[in-house]
């Protein structure tokens, strides 16, 4: 069995030797280079371009502006959110909006000319920050992809609470955050005879194909999207954002291949972000620690309606996390002159868990109860809002195994009571949860006479290890050594698969690979029975097995090579699709976890350092212990960044992002990260998908930030309710 | 980035003459100039590459330590004399940037590193330093990282470097050479100018004048010194507030005290009132705390950066505790 083992990435060598080609590296002969020009005002209208300087510069092939851009198909009909405005009109809705594309024979020349483009604007009044319009919120028109409603209420919305009820009512905020994957967004576009081919950095080649074909008025099959490797996405490459569209537009204009690589600065206005959230949480509990009422009201920023709408669903997690007779949530949007927000690792759950899990810690402190005991007291055996049983839930085991590994029993519950020299020591915990998603997917397998298999699917490996895990699954199913299995992904001509988002790639694509393998097996068994000779005749296929590159019969074995030779065939192909089981709708499907953080705080200087970490996760079957651990620790580190460093800062008077670079937008560096212990508790989910996986991409980030905030409270007695936790918050 | 000519003159006198031509900018390690070029913050017509000049020696004689202007941050930080006799300088360098940057960055370049003010570095904003007279949106904007000392209504940009903070504490001088060969020495404190109404003029260097060395006179106080830097993450970040502190303690009395601050001034900021409050006193926490309070005088803060006063006081106390221990 390869599944479950910590198999090395099969694409590892290609990645570290430079053999793995990323989108921007497919240089075609005659490629021209496109550079974006962005607005420097937040609202208004372009009154004119002055291109005299730019057009006179050497090597310029085209300057595409809102005045001369080709008209695209119906933007609203595009199946993925393609954000405003794609140069279709001259209105400005946010600072950093794309307003022109300069195409030149070299990147440097295009960059120089882009800087020489002069723009005249008529500025109008803008909402520069969410807080400037916080009182004017609207209800989301579309919410959580239609799978949930913005508001929910279980039980009495205003229950009568007995005397002695304890209450916590606080506001928690999370800032704008940007994904900042290592690889920037990049596209090479090439038109040939009305066919468009794009090499683009995306988490969804199938979605990119749909979006581009719709915008350019083509049949989907006339657009080929290629993306063999992705240097991180974290949600920012889930949609097809304007740069990919503008690259294709530019390539058509200059009639050459065009490469458009978004700069790091432009990454802050080109491909979404996690919106700021302002979350009001009200908890009521009986003196013995039973939750009587839970309310979680979320305000989050979105862009102006012309740009689009995105609602960070922060309170979804509160609907299912704890049992209470009254659970109410709401989501409202504040329209700001910023670009369109989007999914970012644990969208909703990461920001929402900070609020609800901080509030739970506050209530535990008010009750003088251990935070784990308080959570166990309100453990949800069933999903309290959906009123469905959980497909599987091993959260108790997460609390127990995490607490033991962490040494939670050594925690003195009194804040500011634990020290290491002059440093204050704090221990905090929080619950994690993320939905177990799945979508239809398909895959194919080709087997050749030498016993090699090629697994193909139009999914993409966004760095999580999909190349490797699909090969492991196929090798196990077909009884082949792993080295004989290759995986080909990231090409829209392959069998289609969903976006790599929502932690669902394994849950969706692995069943398709298994189904294709079943189809392959059936064919091999039939060939063995028909061509194996007299002793194979009449054997029931159910009695056969595949092992060590051979079909094993009751009395005899036939190697794949022998079968192919006797049947006079060179290869066998099998393609299959797999769909979510409708019975799964009878369950609430989630992964769970418990995060334990220890921090050391310098009480004089306000410096917080995370000193230890244990994360225990109920995340279903693990396909590859090594790539899984990488995802788990990566998510936790992402959560450390959320807690302590990450914040996109906005100039309140212009709406322009001030720290649009990774020198000033801080993410955790190695020196900030201690050893991280991850525990995968024994749990397999037989309902969510046939393999029993639950998804691990986002889960480990959820709960990491509140675990740190709770540890900081325990260390210092200071409750920080606004992320990131900053030195000035702790300087008392 | 605009087109420019790059030359690498073979001699110091050639370099200074070329550097004196309007539109010329010197480039040494390039760790800052390259960023400024790429962000269109500067648009020189000519870059004078100092790579061929022999200015990287570190010498120590006649009671004078001489750091060649092209000595790298890494080499100076690791130099045995610096480590033994000037720990605050070595520490300031090691707490700067990353190993890769320190291998390229030079003494002269580090002294002249431009501000990290977010508004200065993005020409989508107005900035009096980058475009004189265009205004300063930073003062009423995202001012958390900006200065509280030496500011004006035209500019509150912080001097970002760590090294000159430590050098300032030790009354370092810079050796300069002008076109035509004239040399002079200038106290480091006189190299820098406060922004006033002309924040775009940051130093008293004449056109073409080049820093050739940093000079440190031997002084008893330097051995007992430290550099403490507080920043938002553990590594690879600019200081929110930092302090270079040195004490000369004899018979239980502070004979000499040096305190200079980083991250708070429009230039590396010496704190003479704190030093005066320390001299002649017995080193203890109460003395340190009382002395540190003296920095509040003259601070001009915004709502976002007001915390720097308290943080600076705490850092001074901690650094004094460290060197007196």
PDB file of N, CA and C in Angstrom, chain A residues 408-453:
ATOM      1  N   UNK A 408      -1.230  20.370  28.580  1.00  0.00           N
ATOM      2  CA  UNK A 408      -2.236  21.369  28.976  1.00  0.00           C
ATOM      3  C   UNK A 408      -2.467  21.359  30.485  1.00  0.00           C
ATOM      4  N   UNK A 409      -2.275  20.180  31.109  1.00  0.00           N
ATOM      5  CA  UNK A 409      -2.561  20.077  32.552  1.00  0.00           C
ATOM      6  C   UNK A 409      -1.590  20.930  33.367  1.00  0.00           C
ATOM      7  N   UNK A 410      -0.480  21.331  32.753  1.00  0.00           N
ATOM      8  CA  UNK A 410       0.482  22.173  33.488  1.00  0.00           C
ATOM      9  C   UNK A 410       0.050  23.640  33.484  1.00  0.00           C
ATOM     10  N   UNK A 411      -1.013  23.939  32.777  1.00  0.00           N
ATOM     11  CA  UNK A 411      -1.441  25.335  32.648  1.00  0.00           C
ATOM     12  C   UNK A 411      -2.103  25.797  33.940  1.00  0.00           C
ATOM     13  N   UNK A 412      -1.522  26.828  34.541  1.00  0.00           N
ATOM     14  CA  UNK A 412      -2.177  27.501  35.657  1.00  0.00           C
ATOM     15  C   UNK A 412      -3.217  28.436  35.062  1.00  0.00           C
ATOM     16  N   UNK A 413      -4.494  28.256  35.393  1.00  0.00           N
ATOM     17  CA  UNK A 413      -5.538  29.020  34.690  1.00  0.00           C
ATOM     18  C   UNK A 413      -5.466  30.530  34.925  1.00  0.00           C
ATOM     19  N   UNK A 414      -4.755  30.967  35.927  1.00  0.00           N
ATOM     20  CA  UNK A 414      -4.748  32.403  36.239  1.00  0.00           C
ATOM     21  C   UNK A 414      -3.846  33.143  35.254  1.00  0.00           C
ATOM     22  N   UNK A 415      -4.405  34.170  34.591  1.00  0.00           N
ATOM     23  CA  UNK A 415      -3.563  34.933  33.665  1.00  0.00           C
ATOM     24  C   UNK A 415      -2.358  35.544  34.375  1.00  0.00           C
ATOM     25  N   UNK A 416      -1.267  35.669  33.617  1.00  0.00           N
ATOM     26  CA  UNK A 416      -0.049  36.301  34.128  1.00  0.00           C
ATOM     27  C   UNK A 416       0.586  35.513  35.253  1.00  0.00           C
ATOM     28  N   UNK A 417       0.255  34.229  35.355  1.00  0.00           N
ATOM     29  CA  UNK A 417       0.769  33.454  36.484  1.00  0.00           C
ATOM     30  C   UNK A 417       1.977  32.614  36.116  1.00  0.00           C
ATOM     31  N   UNK A 418       2.241  32.470  34.830  1.00  0.00           N
ATOM     32  CA  UNK A 418       3.333  31.569  34.434  1.00  0.00           C
ATOM     33  C   UNK A 418       4.471  32.394  33.830  1.00  0.00           C
ATOM     34  N   UNK A 419       5.683  32.088  34.236  1.00  0.00           N
ATOM     35  CA  UNK A 419       6.838  32.867  33.798  1.00  0.00           C
ATOM     36  C   UNK A 419       7.996  31.976  33.397  1.00  0.00           C
ATOM     37  N   UNK A 420       8.827  32.525  32.532  1.00  0.00           N
ATOM     38  CA  UNK A 420      10.109  31.908  32.203  1.00  0.00           C
ATOM     39  C   UNK A 420      11.113  33.059  32.255  1.00  0.00           C
ATOM     40  N   UNK A 421      11.806  33.174  33.385  1.00  0.00           N
ATOM     41  CA  UNK A 421      12.644  34.349  33.587  1.00  0.00           C
ATOM     42  C   UNK A 421      11.767  35.584  33.619  1.00  0.00           C
ATOM     43  N   UNK A 422      12.134  36.606  32.847  1.00  0.00           N
ATOM     44  CA  UNK A 422      11.306  37.805  32.846  1.00  0.00           C
ATOM     45  C   UNK A 422      10.160  37.712  31.835  1.00  0.00           C
ATOM     46  N   UNK A 423      10.121  36.628  31.085  1.00  0.00           N
ATOM     47  CA  UNK A 423       9.070  36.491  30.076  1.00  0.00           C
ATOM     48  C   UNK A 423       7.810  35.878  30.676  1.00  0.00           C
ATOM     49  N   UNK A 424       6.666  36.382  30.233  1.00  0.00           N
ATOM     50  CA  UNK A 424       5.391  35.787  30.621  1.00  0.00           C
ATOM     51  C   UNK A 424       5.092  34.627  29.662  1.00  0.00           C
ATOM     52  N   UNK A 425       4.592  33.546  30.236  1.00  0.00           N
ATOM     53  CA  UNK A 425       4.264  32.377  29.419  1.00  0.00           C
ATOM     54  C   UNK A 425       2.745  32.249  29.358  1.00  0.00           C
ATOM     55  N   UNK A 426       2.236  32.005  28.170  1.00  0.00           N
ATOM     56  CA  UNK A 426       0.792  31.836  28.013  1.00  0.00           C
ATOM     57  C   UNK A 426       0.473  30.578  27.231  1.00  0.00           C
ATOM     58  N   UNK A 427      -0.578  29.895  27.647  1.00  0.00           N
ATOM     59  CA  UNK A 427      -1.032  28.700  26.931  1.00  0.00           C
ATOM     60  C   UNK A 427      -2.474  28.941  26.502  1.00  0.00           C
ATOM     61  N   UNK A 428      -2.724  28.784  25.219  1.00  0.00           N
ATOM     62  CA  UNK A 428      -4.072  29.006  24.709  1.00  0.00           C
ATOM     63  C   UNK A 428      -4.470  27.906  23.753  1.00  0.00           C
ATOM     64  N   UNK A 429      -5.770  27.726  23.610  1.00  0.00           N
ATOM     65  CA  UNK A 429      -6.247  26.718  22.665  1.00  0.00           C
ATOM     66  C   UNK A 429      -7.481  27.250  21.943  1.00  0.00           C
ATOM     67  N   UNK A 430      -7.797  26.585  20.842  1.00  0.00           N
ATOM     68  CA  UNK A 430      -9.010  26.927  20.102  1.00  0.00           C
ATOM     69  C   UNK A 430      -9.399  25.725  19.263  1.00  0.00           C
ATOM     70  N   UNK A 431     -10.684  25.679  18.944  1.00  0.00           N
ATOM     71  CA  UNK A 431     -11.201  24.604  18.095  1.00  0.00           C
ATOM     72  C   UNK A 431     -11.073  25.011  16.632  1.00  0.00           C
ATOM     73  N   UNK A 432     -10.857  24.014  15.806  1.00  0.00           N
ATOM     74  CA  UNK A 432     -10.819  24.230  14.360  1.00  0.00           C
ATOM     75  C   UNK A 432     -11.897  23.392  13.696  1.00  0.00           C
ATOM     76  N   UNK A 433     -12.443  23.912  12.620  1.00  0.00           N
ATOM     77  CA  UNK A 433     -13.355  23.091  11.816  1.00  0.00           C
ATOM     78  C   UNK A 433     -13.413  23.655  10.409  1.00  0.00           C
ATOM     79  N   UNK A 434     -13.583  22.777   9.455  1.00  0.00           N
ATOM     80  CA  UNK A 434     -13.738  23.215   8.063  1.00  0.00           C
ATOM     81  C   UNK A 434     -14.606  22.187   7.344  1.00  0.00           C
ATOM     82  N   UNK A 435     -15.505  22.649   6.468  1.00  0.00           N
ATOM     83  CA  UNK A 435     -16.392  21.700   5.788  1.00  0.00           C
ATOM     84  C   UNK A 435     -15.637  20.711   4.908  1.00  0.00           C
ATOM     85  N   UNK A 436     -16.200  19.525   4.798  1.00  0.00           N
ATOM     86  CA  UNK A 436     -15.669  18.515   3.888  1.00  0.00           C
ATOM     87  C   UNK A 436     -16.440  18.634   2.580  1.00  0.00           C
ATOM     88  N   UNK A 437     -15.760  19.130   1.575  1.00  0.00           N
ATOM     89  CA  UNK A 437     -16.406  19.393   0.296  1.00  0.00           C
ATOM     90  C   UNK A 437     -16.050  18.337  -0.725  1.00  0.00           C
ATOM     91  N   UNK A 438     -16.882  18.281  -1.741  1.00  0.00           N
ATOM     92  CA  UNK A 438     -16.597  17.375  -2.856  1.00  0.00           C
ATOM     93  C   UNK A 438     -17.382  17.827  -4.071  1.00  0.00           C
ATOM     94  N   UNK A 439     -16.778  17.708  -5.254  1.00  0.00           N
ATOM     95  CA  UNK A 439     -17.483  18.026  -6.493  1.00  0.00           C
ATOM     96  C   UNK A 439     -17.208  16.940  -7.523  1.00  0.00           C
ATOM     97  N   UNK A 440     -18.023  16.898  -8.587  1.00  0.00           N
ATOM     98  CA  UNK A 440     -17.780  15.894  -9.628  1.00  0.00           C
ATOM     99  C   UNK A 440     -16.406  16.084 -10.260  1.00  0.00           C
ATOM    100  N   UNK A 441     -15.775  14.979 -10.600  1.00  0.00           N
ATOM    101  CA  UNK A 441     -14.459  15.042 -11.234  1.00  0.00           C
ATOM    102  C   UNK A 441     -14.297  13.822 -12.114  1.00  0.00           C
ATOM    103  N   UNK A 442     -13.352  13.891 -13.027  1.00  0.00           N
ATOM    104  CA  UNK A 442     -13.082  12.742 -13.878  1.00  0.00           C
ATOM    105  C   UNK A 442     -11.585  12.569 -14.068  1.00  0.00           C
ATOM    106  N   UNK A 443     -11.216  11.365 -14.472  1.00  0.00           N
ATOM    107  CA  UNK A 443      -9.800  11.042 -14.631  1.00  0.00           C
ATOM    108  C   UNK A 443      -9.696   9.899 -15.627  1.00  0.00           C
ATOM    109  N   UNK A 444      -8.507   9.750 -16.175  1.00  0.00           N
ATOM    110  CA  UNK A 444      -8.283   8.615 -17.070  1.00  0.00           C
ATOM    111  C   UNK A 444      -6.959   7.955 -16.709  1.00  0.00           C
ATOM    112  N   UNK A 445      -6.857   6.716 -17.114  1.00  0.00           N
ATOM    113  CA  UNK A 445      -5.597   5.986 -16.920  1.00  0.00           C
ATOM    114  C   UNK A 445      -5.247   5.298 -18.233  1.00  0.00           C
ATOM    115  N   UNK A 446      -4.001   5.398 -18.590  1.00  0.00           N
ATOM    116  CA  UNK A 446      -3.497   4.653 -19.749  1.00  0.00           C
ATOM    117  C   UNK A 446      -2.437   3.677 -19.243  1.00  0.00           C
ATOM    118  N   UNK A 447      -2.606   2.417 -19.662  1.00  0.00           N
ATOM    119  CA  UNK A 447      -1.649   1.388 -19.264  1.00  0.00           C
ATOM    120  C   UNK A 447      -0.947   0.891 -20.515  1.00  0.00           C
ATOM    121  N   UNK A 448       0.355   0.800 -20.447  1.00  0.00           N
ATOM    122  CA  UNK A 448       1.107   0.311 -21.603  1.00  0.00           C
ATOM    123  C   UNK A 448       1.765  -1.032 -21.271  1.00  0.00           C
ATOM    124  N   UNK A 449       2.252  -1.688 -22.325  1.00  0.00           N
ATOM    125  CA  UNK A 449       2.700  -3.082 -22.195  1.00  0.00           C
ATOM    126  C   UNK A 449       3.833  -3.270 -21.199  1.00  0.00           C
ATOM    127  N   UNK A 450       4.617  -2.234 -21.002  1.00  0.00           N
ATOM    128  CA  UNK A 450       5.721  -2.361 -20.040  1.00  0.00           C
ATOM    129  C   UNK A 450       5.237  -2.215 -18.598  1.00  0.00           C
ATOM    130  N   UNK A 451       3.942  -2.143 -18.433  1.00  0.00           N
ATOM    131  CA  UNK A 451       3.406  -2.051 -17.074  1.00  0.00           C
ATOM    132  C   UNK A 451       3.464  -0.658 -16.495  1.00  0.00           C
ATOM    133  N   UNK A 452       3.589   0.356 -17.375  1.00  0.00           N
ATOM    134  CA  UNK A 452       3.566   1.741 -16.895  1.00  0.00           C
ATOM    135  C   UNK A 452       2.162   2.299 -17.017  1.00  0.00           C
ATOM    136  N   UNK A 453       1.791   3.094 -16.049  1.00  0.00           N
ATOM    137  CA  UNK A 453       0.480   3.729 -16.097  1.00  0.00           C
ATOM    138  C   UNK A 453       0.654   5.236 -16.121  1.00  0.00           C
TER     139      UNK A 453
END
